[in-house]
PDB file of C-alpha atoms in Angstrom:
ATOM      1  CA  UNK A   9     -20.598 -28.349 -28.577  1.00  0.00           C
ATOM      2  CA  UNK A  10     -18.080 -25.492 -29.664  1.00  0.00           C
ATOM      3  CA  UNK A  11     -15.475 -27.942 -31.269  1.00  0.00           C
ATOM      4  CA  UNK A  12     -17.659 -30.079 -33.471  1.00  0.00           C
ATOM      5  CA  UNK A  13     -17.002 -29.720 -37.320  1.00  0.00           C
ATOM      6  CA  UNK A  14     -19.694 -31.284 -39.045  1.00  0.00           C
ATOM      7  CA  UNK A  15     -20.812 -31.591 -42.793  1.00  0.00           C
ATOM      8  CA  UNK A  16     -23.488 -29.158 -42.453  1.00  0.00           C
ATOM      9  CA  UNK A  17     -23.799 -25.380 -43.919  1.00  0.00           C
ATOM     10  CA  UNK A  18     -25.503 -24.073 -40.707  1.00  0.00           C
ATOM     11  CA  UNK A  19     -24.864 -24.338 -37.179  1.00  0.00           C
ATOM     12  CA  UNK A  20     -26.270 -22.168 -33.967  1.00  0.00           C
ATOM     13  CA  UNK A  21     -23.292 -20.567 -32.499  1.00  0.00           C
ATOM     14  CA  UNK A  22     -23.332 -18.779 -29.052  1.00  0.00           C
ATOM     15  CA  UNK A  23     -20.010 -16.637 -28.695  1.00  0.00           C
ATOM     16  CA  UNK A  24     -19.420 -14.644 -25.627  1.00  0.00           C
ATOM     17  CA  UNK A  25     -16.710 -12.174 -24.292  1.00  0.00           C
ATOM     18  CA  UNK A  26     -13.554 -13.993 -23.339  1.00  0.00           C
ATOM     19  CA  UNK A  27     -13.372 -14.096 -19.327  1.00  0.00           C
ATOM     20  CA  UNK A  28     -11.854 -15.981 -16.527  1.00  0.00           C
ATOM     21  CA  UNK A  29     -13.108 -19.635 -16.365  1.00  0.00           C
ATOM     22  CA  UNK A  30     -14.802 -21.146 -13.293  1.00  0.00           C
ATOM     23  CA  UNK A  31     -12.952 -22.661 -10.937  1.00  0.00           C
ATOM     24  CA  UNK A  32     -14.866 -26.164 -10.825  1.00  0.00           C
ATOM     25  CA  UNK A  33     -11.980 -28.421 -10.625  1.00  0.00           C
ATOM     26  CA  UNK A  34     -12.013 -31.950 -12.277  1.00  0.00           C
ATOM     27  CA  UNK A  35     -15.066 -32.838 -14.530  1.00  0.00           C
ATOM     28  CA  UNK A  36     -15.599 -35.857 -16.728  1.00  0.00           C
ATOM     29  CA  UNK A  37     -15.846 -33.018 -19.455  1.00  0.00           C
ATOM     30  CA  UNK A  38     -16.290 -29.291 -19.914  1.00  0.00           C
ATOM     31  CA  UNK A  39     -19.163 -28.285 -21.767  1.00  0.00           C
ATOM     32  CA  UNK A  40     -18.748 -24.337 -22.178  1.00  0.00           C
ATOM     33  CA  UNK A  41     -15.536 -22.014 -23.278  1.00  0.00           C
ATOM     34  CA  UNK A  42     -15.662 -20.394 -19.833  1.00  0.00           C
ATOM     35  CA  UNK A  43     -16.024 -23.869 -18.014  1.00  0.00           C
ATOM     36  CA  UNK A  44     -18.933 -23.112 -15.932  1.00  0.00           C
ATOM     37  CA  UNK A  45     -20.927 -25.844 -17.542  1.00  0.00           C
ATOM     38  CA  UNK A  46     -19.629 -29.498 -17.096  1.00  0.00           C
ATOM     39  CA  UNK A  47     -20.200 -33.040 -17.230  1.00  0.00           C
ATOM     40  CA  UNK A  48     -20.113 -33.932 -13.496  1.00  0.00           C
ATOM     41  CA  UNK A  49     -19.412 -37.544 -12.403  1.00  0.00           C
ATOM     42  CA  UNK A  50     -20.425 -39.301  -9.168  1.00  0.00           C
ATOM     43  CA  UNK A  51     -23.941 -37.462  -8.935  1.00  0.00           C
ATOM     44  CA  UNK A  52     -25.983 -40.091  -7.722  1.00  0.00           C
ATOM     45  CA  UNK A  53     -28.622 -38.845  -5.666  1.00  0.00           C
ATOM     46  CA  UNK A  54     -26.670 -35.374  -5.447  1.00  0.00           C
ATOM     47  CA  UNK A  55     -28.183 -32.258  -7.294  1.00  0.00           C
ATOM     48  CA  UNK A  56     -26.395 -29.865  -9.512  1.00  0.00           C
ATOM     49  CA  UNK A  57     -26.798 -27.098  -6.493  1.00  0.00           C
ATOM     50  CA  UNK A  58     -24.855 -29.448  -4.105  1.00  0.00           C
ATOM     51  CA  UNK A  59     -22.335 -29.820  -6.917  1.00  0.00           C
ATOM     52  CA  UNK A  60     -21.936 -25.883  -7.328  1.00  0.00           C
ATOM     53  CA  UNK A  61     -22.327 -25.142  -3.696  1.00  0.00           C
ATOM     54  CA  UNK A  62     -19.417 -27.339  -2.727  1.00  0.00           C
ATOM     55  CA  UNK A  63     -17.075 -24.992  -5.006  1.00  0.00           C
ATOM     56  CA  UNK A  64     -18.321 -21.873  -3.464  1.00  0.00           C
ATOM     57  CA  UNK A  65     -20.664 -21.175  -6.480  1.00  0.00           C
ATOM     58  CA  UNK A  66     -24.295 -20.762  -7.364  1.00  0.00           C
ATOM     59  CA  UNK A  67     -26.235 -22.959  -9.808  1.00  0.00           C
ATOM     60  CA  UNK A  68     -27.488 -21.681 -12.879  1.00  0.00           C
ATOM     61  CA  UNK A  69     -28.916 -25.048 -14.223  1.00  0.00           C
ATOM     62  CA  UNK A  70     -28.872 -28.811 -14.525  1.00  0.00           C
ATOM     63  CA  UNK A  71     -29.581 -31.429 -17.345  1.00  0.00           C
ATOM     64  CA  UNK A  72     -29.473 -35.095 -17.719  1.00  0.00           C
ATOM     65  CA  UNK A  73     -26.796 -35.792 -20.149  1.00  0.00           C
ATOM     66  CA  UNK A  74     -27.053 -38.135 -23.210  1.00  0.00           C
ATOM     67  CA  UNK A  75     -24.606 -40.939 -23.997  1.00  0.00           C
ATOM     68  CA  UNK A  76     -22.031 -39.819 -21.410  1.00  0.00           C
ATOM     69  CA  UNK A  77     -21.442 -36.484 -23.154  1.00  0.00           C
ATOM     70  CA  UNK A  78     -22.362 -32.498 -22.952  1.00  0.00           C
ATOM     71  CA  UNK A  79     -25.665 -33.391 -24.996  1.00  0.00           C
ATOM     72  CA  UNK A  80     -28.576 -32.331 -22.859  1.00  0.00           C
ATOM     73  CA  UNK A  81     -31.544 -34.847 -22.652  1.00  0.00           C
ATOM     74  CA  UNK A  82     -33.792 -33.491 -20.430  1.00  0.00           C
ATOM     75  CA  UNK A  83     -34.016 -30.359 -18.176  1.00  0.00           C
ATOM     76  CA  UNK A  84     -33.701 -31.307 -14.488  1.00  0.00           C
ATOM     77  CA  UNK A  85     -33.105 -27.784 -12.887  1.00  0.00           C
ATOM     78  CA  UNK A  86     -30.689 -27.276  -9.954  1.00  0.00           C
ATOM     79  CA  UNK A  87     -32.193 -29.277  -7.387  1.00  0.00           C
ATOM     80  CA  UNK A  88     -33.036 -32.664  -8.617  1.00  0.00           C
ATOM     81  CA  UNK A  89     -31.512 -35.396  -6.890  1.00  0.00           C
ATOM     82  CA  UNK A  90     -31.722 -38.736  -9.574  1.00  0.00           C
ATOM     83  CA  UNK A  91     -30.364 -42.049  -9.627  1.00  0.00           C
ATOM     84  CA  UNK A  92     -27.975 -41.540 -12.243  1.00  0.00           C
ATOM     85  CA  UNK A  93     -24.257 -41.400 -11.789  1.00  0.00           C
ATOM     86  CA  UNK A  94     -23.531 -38.215 -14.342  1.00  0.00           C
ATOM     87  CA  UNK A  95     -25.369 -34.528 -14.762  1.00  0.00           C
ATOM     88  CA  UNK A  96     -24.611 -31.665 -17.028  1.00  0.00           C
ATOM     89  CA  UNK A  97     -24.216 -28.725 -14.375  1.00  0.00           C
ATOM     90  CA  UNK A  98     -23.829 -25.164 -14.959  1.00  0.00           C
ATOM     91  CA  UNK A  99     -22.211 -23.021 -11.889  1.00  0.00           C
ATOM     92  CA  UNK A 100     -22.100 -19.399 -11.484  1.00  0.00           C
ATOM     93  CA  UNK A 101     -20.585 -16.893  -9.228  1.00  0.00           C
ATOM     94  CA  UNK A 102     -23.252 -15.667  -6.451  1.00  0.00           C
ATOM     95  CA  UNK A 103     -24.847 -12.692  -7.416  1.00  0.00           C
ATOM     96  CA  UNK A 104     -27.716 -10.232  -6.888  1.00  0.00           C
ATOM     97  CA  UNK A 105     -31.045 -11.990  -8.036  1.00  0.00           C
ATOM     98  CA  UNK A 106     -32.998 -10.806 -10.511  1.00  0.00           C
ATOM     99  CA  UNK A 107     -35.510  -8.416  -9.781  1.00  0.00           C
ATOM    100  CA  UNK A 108     -38.462 -10.124 -11.463  1.00  0.00           C
ATOM    101  CA  UNK A 109     -41.102  -9.785  -8.762  1.00  0.00           C
ATOM    102  CA  UNK A 110     -43.785 -12.148  -8.134  1.00  0.00           C
ATOM    103  CA  UNK A 111     -44.026 -15.225 -10.145  1.00  0.00           C
ATOM    104  CA  UNK A 112     -45.779 -18.614 -10.286  1.00  0.00           C
ATOM    105  CA  UNK A 113     -42.460 -20.402  -9.067  1.00  0.00           C
ATOM    106  CA  UNK A 114     -38.850 -19.376  -9.093  1.00  0.00           C
ATOM    107  CA  UNK A 115     -36.873 -22.111 -11.142  1.00  0.00           C
ATOM    108  CA  UNK A 116     -33.051 -21.103 -10.492  1.00  0.00           C
ATOM    109  CA  UNK A 117     -31.004 -19.903  -7.408  1.00  0.00           C
ATOM    110  CA  UNK A 118     -30.402 -16.451  -8.942  1.00  0.00           C
ATOM    111  CA  UNK A 119     -34.034 -15.790  -9.363  1.00  0.00           C
ATOM    112  CA  UNK A 120     -33.637 -15.189 -12.996  1.00  0.00           C
ATOM    113  CA  UNK A 121     -35.339 -18.275 -14.522  1.00  0.00           C
ATOM    114  CA  UNK A 122     -39.259 -18.382 -13.556  1.00  0.00           C
ATOM    115  CA  UNK A 123     -42.155 -20.423 -14.054  1.00  0.00           C
ATOM    116  CA  UNK A 124     -44.354 -17.271 -15.377  1.00  0.00           C
ATOM    117  CA  UNK A 125     -48.283 -17.247 -15.288  1.00  0.00           C
ATOM    118  CA  UNK A 126     -50.654 -15.085 -17.545  1.00  0.00           C
ATOM    119  CA  UNK A 127     -48.440 -15.789 -20.913  1.00  0.00           C
ATOM    120  CA  UNK A 128     -51.043 -16.595 -23.341  1.00  0.00           C
ATOM    121  CA  UNK A 129     -49.883 -15.053 -26.500  1.00  0.00           C
ATOM    122  CA  UNK A 130     -47.163 -13.129 -24.688  1.00  0.00           C
ATOM    123  CA  UNK A 131     -43.633 -14.274 -25.249  1.00  0.00           C
ATOM    124  CA  UNK A 132     -40.724 -14.508 -22.484  1.00  0.00           C
ATOM    125  CA  UNK A 133     -39.338 -11.358 -24.440  1.00  0.00           C
ATOM    126  CA  UNK A 134     -42.231  -9.554 -23.678  1.00  0.00           C
ATOM    127  CA  UNK A 135     -42.141 -10.904 -19.792  1.00  0.00           C
ATOM    128  CA  UNK A 136     -38.604  -9.904 -19.118  1.00  0.00           C
ATOM    129  CA  UNK A 137     -38.609  -6.494 -21.179  1.00  0.00           C
ATOM    130  CA  UNK A 138     -41.540  -5.328 -18.798  1.00  0.00           C
ATOM    131  CA  UNK A 139     -39.248  -5.830 -16.024  1.00  0.00           C
ATOM    132  CA  UNK A 140     -36.601  -3.799 -17.727  1.00  0.00           C
ATOM    133  CA  UNK A 141     -34.285  -7.149 -18.295  1.00  0.00           C
ATOM    134  CA  UNK A 142     -33.109  -9.018 -21.439  1.00  0.00           C
ATOM    135  CA  UNK A 143     -34.442 -12.341 -22.230  1.00  0.00           C
ATOM    136  CA  UNK A 144     -31.944 -15.411 -22.037  1.00  0.00           C
ATOM    137  CA  UNK A 145     -34.267 -18.211 -22.947  1.00  0.00           C
ATOM    138  CA  UNK A 146     -37.974 -19.343 -23.097  1.00  0.00           C
ATOM    139  CA  UNK A 147     -39.373 -23.230 -22.639  1.00  0.00           C
ATOM    140  CA  UNK A 148     -42.895 -24.748 -22.465  1.00  0.00           C
ATOM    141  CA  UNK A 149     -43.296 -26.192 -18.967  1.00  0.00           C
ATOM    142  CA  UNK A 150     -44.278 -29.587 -18.047  1.00  0.00           C
ATOM    143  CA  UNK A 151     -47.401 -30.209 -15.381  1.00  0.00           C
ATOM    144  CA  UNK A 152     -47.257 -26.467 -14.082  1.00  0.00           C
ATOM    145  CA  UNK A 153     -43.775 -26.959 -12.816  1.00  0.00           C
ATOM    146  CA  UNK A 154     -40.211 -25.829 -13.540  1.00  0.00           C
ATOM    147  CA  UNK A 155     -39.623 -28.986 -15.593  1.00  0.00           C
ATOM    148  CA  UNK A 156     -39.091 -27.648 -19.299  1.00  0.00           C
ATOM    149  CA  UNK A 157     -40.809 -29.712 -21.837  1.00  0.00           C
ATOM    150  CA  UNK A 158     -39.778 -28.153 -25.225  1.00  0.00           C
ATOM    151  CA  UNK A 159     -37.409 -25.079 -26.016  1.00  0.00           C
ATOM    152  CA  UNK A 160     -39.646 -22.214 -27.297  1.00  0.00           C
ATOM    153  CA  UNK A 161     -37.059 -19.273 -27.274  1.00  0.00           C
ATOM    154  CA  UNK A 162     -37.620 -15.706 -26.134  1.00  0.00           C
ATOM    155  CA  UNK A 163     -39.819 -14.664 -28.999  1.00  0.00           C
ATOM    156  CA  UNK A 164     -42.705 -17.351 -29.234  1.00  0.00           C
ATOM    157  CA  UNK A 165     -46.211 -16.448 -28.093  1.00  0.00           C
ATOM    158  CA  UNK A 166     -48.285 -19.308 -27.772  1.00  0.00           C
ATOM    159  CA  UNK A 167     -51.749 -20.475 -26.527  1.00  0.00           C
ATOM    160  CA  UNK A 168     -50.657 -21.293 -23.302  1.00  0.00           C
ATOM    161  CA  UNK A 169     -51.087 -20.056 -19.964  1.00  0.00           C
ATOM    162  CA  UNK A 170     -47.562 -20.734 -18.673  1.00  0.00           C
ATOM    163  CA  UNK A 171     -44.051 -20.594 -19.788  1.00  0.00           C
ATOM    164  CA  UNK A 172     -40.715 -21.079 -18.033  1.00  0.00           C
ATOM    165  CA  UNK A 173     -38.769 -17.556 -18.549  1.00  0.00           C
ATOM    166  CA  UNK A 174     -35.060 -16.779 -17.949  1.00  0.00           C
ATOM    167  CA  UNK A 175     -34.273 -13.132 -17.932  1.00  0.00           C
ATOM    168  CA  UNK A 176     -30.997 -11.253 -17.694  1.00  0.00           C
ATOM    169  CA  UNK A 177     -29.561  -7.825 -17.146  1.00  0.00           C
ATOM    170  CA  UNK A 178     -29.157  -6.222 -20.299  1.00  0.00           C
ATOM    171  CA  UNK A 179     -25.593  -6.491 -21.832  1.00  0.00           C
ATOM    172  CA  UNK A 180     -23.947  -4.639 -24.815  1.00  0.00           C
ATOM    173  CA  UNK A 181     -24.959  -7.091 -27.899  1.00  0.00           C
ATOM    174  CA  UNK A 182     -21.780  -9.327 -28.973  1.00  0.00           C
ATOM    175  CA  UNK A 183     -20.259  -7.955 -32.135  1.00  0.00           C
ATOM    176  CA  UNK A 184     -20.545 -11.145 -34.016  1.00  0.00           C
ATOM    177  CA  UNK A 185     -21.197  -9.375 -37.508  1.00  0.00           C
ATOM    178  CA  UNK A 186     -23.249 -10.680 -40.374  1.00  0.00           C
ATOM    179  CA  UNK A 187     -25.473 -13.883 -39.837  1.00  0.00           C
ATOM    180  CA  UNK A 188     -28.381 -15.776 -41.390  1.00  0.00           C
ATOM    181  CA  UNK A 189     -30.444 -14.823 -38.198  1.00  0.00           C
ATOM    182  CA  UNK A 190     -29.889 -13.622 -34.861  1.00  0.00           C
ATOM    183  CA  UNK A 191     -31.425 -16.103 -32.129  1.00  0.00           C
ATOM    184  CA  UNK A 192     -30.988 -13.946 -28.877  1.00  0.00           C
ATOM    185  CA  UNK A 193     -31.866 -10.733 -27.685  1.00  0.00           C
ATOM    186  CA  UNK A 194     -28.102 -10.038 -26.808  1.00  0.00           C
ATOM    187  CA  UNK A 195     -26.988 -11.129 -30.465  1.00  0.00           C
ATOM    188  CA  UNK A 196     -24.421 -13.613 -29.146  1.00  0.00           C
ATOM    189  CA  UNK A 197     -26.452 -16.520 -30.483  1.00  0.00           C
ATOM    190  CA  UNK A 198     -26.804 -16.636 -34.265  1.00  0.00           C
ATOM    191  CA  UNK A 199     -27.621 -19.188 -37.097  1.00  0.00           C
ATOM    192  CA  UNK A 200     -24.077 -18.977 -38.739  1.00  0.00           C
ATOM    193  CA  UNK A 201     -23.858 -20.069 -42.374  1.00  0.00           C
ATOM    194  CA  UNK A 202     -20.765 -21.437 -44.163  1.00  0.00           C
ATOM    195  CA  UNK A 203     -19.798 -23.891 -41.492  1.00  0.00           C
ATOM    196  CA  UNK A 204     -19.143 -26.806 -43.323  1.00  0.00           C
ATOM    197  CA  UNK A 205     -16.375 -28.604 -41.342  1.00  0.00           C
ATOM    198  CA  UNK A 206     -15.973 -25.381 -39.438  1.00  0.00           C
ATOM    199  CA  UNK A 207     -16.540 -25.338 -35.371  1.00  0.00           C
ATOM    200  CA  UNK A 208     -18.317 -22.952 -33.395  1.00  0.00           C
ATOM    201  CA  UNK A 209     -15.085 -22.159 -31.565  1.00  0.00           C
ATOM    202  CA  UNK A 210     -13.723 -21.421 -35.087  1.00  0.00           C
ATOM    203  CA  UNK A 211     -16.796 -18.960 -35.948  1.00  0.00           C
ATOM    204  CA  UNK A 212     -16.573 -17.069 -32.707  1.00  0.00           C
ATOM    205  CA  UNK A 213     -12.641 -17.082 -32.712  1.00  0.00           C
ATOM    206  CA  UNK A 214     -12.493 -15.352 -35.946  1.00  0.00           C
ATOM    207  CA  UNK A 215     -14.581 -12.414 -34.043  1.00  0.00           C
ATOM    208  CA  UNK A 216     -12.330 -12.194 -30.975  1.00  0.00           C
ATOM    209  CA  UNK A 217     -14.818 -13.864 -29.041  1.00  0.00           C
ATOM    210  CA  UNK A 218     -14.988 -17.148 -26.646  1.00  0.00           C
ATOM    211  CA  UNK A 219     -17.551 -19.705 -27.759  1.00  0.00           C
ATOM    212  CA  UNK A 220     -20.423 -20.789 -25.270  1.00  0.00           C
ATOM    213  CA  UNK A 221     -21.992 -23.548 -27.085  1.00  0.00           C
ATOM    214  CA  UNK A 222     -22.857 -24.908 -30.550  1.00  0.00           C
ATOM    215  CA  UNK A 223     -26.052 -26.575 -32.069  1.00  0.00           C
ATOM    216  CA  UNK A 224     -27.530 -28.202 -34.846  1.00  0.00           C
ATOM    217  CA  UNK A 225     -30.085 -26.336 -36.743  1.00  0.00           C
ATOM    218  CA  UNK A 226     -33.482 -27.705 -37.540  1.00  0.00           C
ATOM    219  CA  UNK A 227     -34.980 -26.621 -40.711  1.00  0.00           C
TER     220      UNK A 227
END
């Protein structure tokens, strides 16, 4: 999350331009700086599309939560209705869908996340770039569906035919400055060093940006 201060030197931080928060109303916990991602209660057999739609918004994603927190345990997407009380839901203002063209399956309401075929040794950055779009994320799919099995990011080229790819309209890169590694096409997600007892909210705030998320890095 954005506010955790840990005994580790490195964190993955995602920054964003400050903007108006989503009007999602009461939630158990807010999971992003712009308040578009929340831990929603009372979700038994209700989908994140239902939750966002009740608020006049589109759904950008849905996850099973871990330990009654903003930590995601599994991607469930916008349309899953599960026998669980809590889900992490990300909402967004309704907008024009991405012009991705034919795909095996569409995995988000805005059409920007799709199950893409013919991806053997081809990255999601390649897939989105061919369509004049930036890449927002990439996942290995489970069972030839929109269910994500593992995060692979935008640049991985794997010996698999299908990947879940999320594209986005190109935007000006974040002015994050020097970092150990850049982790997204727009430069907003980075591997930040010197983070011992310092949060991603601190890191982004020092650069005049809001914080969209924070993660412990692996390796």
